[in-house]
Amino acid sequence: MTPFDTIIAGGTIATSSDTFRADIGIRDGRIAALGLDLGDAAETIDASGLLVLPGGIDSHVHISQPSGEGVTMADDFESATRSAAFGGMTTLLPFCLQAKGQGLRDAVSWYHGLAEGNCYTDVSFHLIVTDPTPQTLNQDLPALVEDGYTSLKVFMTYEGMKLTDREILDTLEAAKACGALPMVHAENDDAIEYLRDRAADQGDTAPKFHASTRPIPAEREATHRAIALAEIVDVPIMIVHVSNGDAISEIEAGRARGSVVHAETCPQYLVLTADDLDTAGFDGAKYVCSPPPRDTDSQIACWSGIERGVFDVFSSDHCPFRYDDAEGKKHPQGLRSFRWVPNGIPGVETSLPILFSEGVGKGRIDLNRFVALSSTNHAKMYGLYPRKGTIAVGSDADIVLWDPNRSEVLRQEILHHGADYTPYEGIAVTGWPVHTMLRGKTIVADGELRADKGVGAYQRRARSGEALTV
Ligand code: URP
Ligand code: ZN
Ligand code: ZN
């Protein structure tokens, strides 16, 4: 019997702290050895000329999430995780959305039912609290956190999902009591509704008005308020999908006061702008997401935040809807006004090539920071480290080989998601994930799917604070 199932030989390994030449010996789905001349294995993968990185972790994705009457998300767990594996991801953290009146446990069971047996990557779930009843906060939430659902999202906007400040305070207190990490979608809903009504008065219905009615001050104010509410409760928070410099300043100000404020940004805030929504016809709907893409100053501010270490994690906020589809962006009501265009864009497959190319390739961040932003920090933040997020003896062999010199043009025809478009169409990237392994098993290689659905499994998580701090 050979000592290893697989050896990955001849590559350059990078973790969030080090870059070094070594081979990796894999046994029973885990990394069993790092070194040179490891001996024999049933299978040897030649990684010469390639980078050997921990599998990407995307901690902000929406899959099969109910999105309103007559609207259907473009991805189920099969297509989303397939697409993710092609994009260099090995673990996704989708949300379990609690409907008003629904028990949190029921919501979780529903998503488990959809995911079970259908995934190509591992998955773990965040909760979304929309109905913070005493039962939800005092009974269901603590029990679920104990069971490994150790993070929750609250919305400050969206009809039917937003919480009042009082409800947010109560939810933050409950999260603190049971050790869950709260994630906040920070936009001022009243300001947005005011601007939407003004837009309606003027007959402004085109997709571009989605961006102008969700302006930077609405995000800045809500970011400030979310941090203040967390300070009052004295609980760490994560501000998700930060889009601009004003919001970054609020995060830095909160940290300067001593608050524990974590932050996430996404590719749409680095390579898209509001101009993308301002196209002839209805095409701008392809870019409708919240917060909306901003302007070049905001892109520069987000890059600066990445370079200066303001952002802990980089996620896609994959929230896919088909464009040419009455259950997607072209929902009959959406065609009437931007207000009803399904909110969200696909991106789980393109996220890491964009960060690699624009970040590492253009010298904005080094390879180790790329690994931190795309994998290690997600694992640490959400209680998966060191099982996930690194290349170390004992860790799961979630490994992605990257060809740093391979150039591609992002376009719909090369992607594997369920959407019928990519908002990143035509963007040229250099650096491409060419081989994805999940717990030692090849999922994608040579541009082909090499595993059956169901290879991905649910991952129970520790509390954020129980993992090592970022
Ligand atoms: O537009 C977006 N981001 N849709 C997904 C829901 C959310 O707010 O994360
Ligand atoms: Zn959000
Ligand atoms: Zn989201």
JSON list of C-alpha atoms and ligand atoms in Angstrom, two decimals, residues 60 62 65 153 155 158 185 241 288-291 317 319 343-345, ligand 1:
[
{"chain": "A", "resi": 60, "resn": "HIS", "atom": "CA", "xyz": [-21.57, 35.45, 0.93]},
{"chain": "A", "resi": 62, "resn": "HIS", "atom": "CA", "xyz": [-27.48, 33.28, -2.09]},
{"chain": "A", "resi": 65, "resn": "GLN", "atom": "CA", "xyz": [-33.44, 31.93, -1.96]},
{"chain": "A", "resi": 153, "resn": "LYS", "atom": "CA", "xyz": [-27.42, 38.41, 8.81]},
{"chain": "A", "resi": 155, "resn": "PHE", "atom": "CA", "xyz": [-31.09, 43.72, 6.86]},
{"chain": "A", "resi": 158, "resn": "TYR", "atom": "CA", "xyz": [-35.75, 45.55, 1.84]},
{"chain": "A", "resi": 185, "resn": "HIS", "atom": "CA", "xyz": [-26.64, 44.83, 5.30]},
{"chain": "A", "resi": 241, "resn": "HIS", "atom": "CA", "xyz": [-20.73, 44.22, 0.75]},
{"chain": "A", "resi": 288, "resn": "VAL", "atom": "CA", "xyz": [-28.96, 45.76, -10.38]},
{"chain": "A", "resi": 289, "resn": "CYS", "atom": "CA", "xyz": [-27.66, 44.77, -6.96]},
{"chain": "A", "resi": 290, "resn": "SER", "atom": "CA", "xyz": [-27.53, 46.42, -3.56]},
{"chain": "A", "resi": 291, "resn": "PRO", "atom": "CA", "xyz": [-25.59, 48.41, -2.63]},
{"chain": "A", "resi": 317, "resn": "ASP", "atom": "CA", "xyz": [-22.49, 38.21, -3.02]},
{"chain": "A", "resi": 319, "resn": "CYS", "atom": "CA", "xyz": [-27.31, 36.33, -6.06]},
{"chain": "A", "resi": 343, "resn": "ASN", "atom": "CA", "xyz": [-31.92, 42.41, -6.84]},
{"chain": "A", "resi": 344, "resn": "GLY", "atom": "CA", "xyz": [-28.58, 40.66, -7.25]},
{"chain": "A", "resi": 345, "resn": "ILE", "atom": "CA", "xyz": [-25.98, 39.49, -9.73]},
{"chain": "B", "resi": 1, "resn": "URP", "atom": "O1", "xyz": [-28.21, 42.76, -4.48]},
{"chain": "B", "resi": 1, "resn": "URP", "atom": "C1", "xyz": [-27.94, 41.97, -3.63]},
{"chain": "B", "resi": 1, "resn": "URP", "atom": "N1", "xyz": [-26.85, 42.10, -2.92]},
{"chain": "B", "resi": 1, "resn": "URP", "atom": "N2", "xyz": [-28.76, 40.95, -3.40]},
{"chain": "B", "resi": 1, "resn": "URP", "atom": "C2", "xyz": [-28.55, 39.97, -2.47]},
{"chain": "B", "resi": 1, "resn": "URP", "atom": "C3", "xyz": [-29.16, 40.27, -1.19]},
{"chain": "B", "resi": 1, "resn": "URP", "atom": "C4", "xyz": [-28.20, 41.02, -0.35]},
{"chain": "B", "resi": 1, "resn": "URP", "atom": "O2", "xyz": [-28.50, 42.12, 0.03]},
{"chain": "B", "resi": 1, "resn": "URP", "atom": "O3", "xyz": [-27.13, 40.52, -0.03]}
]
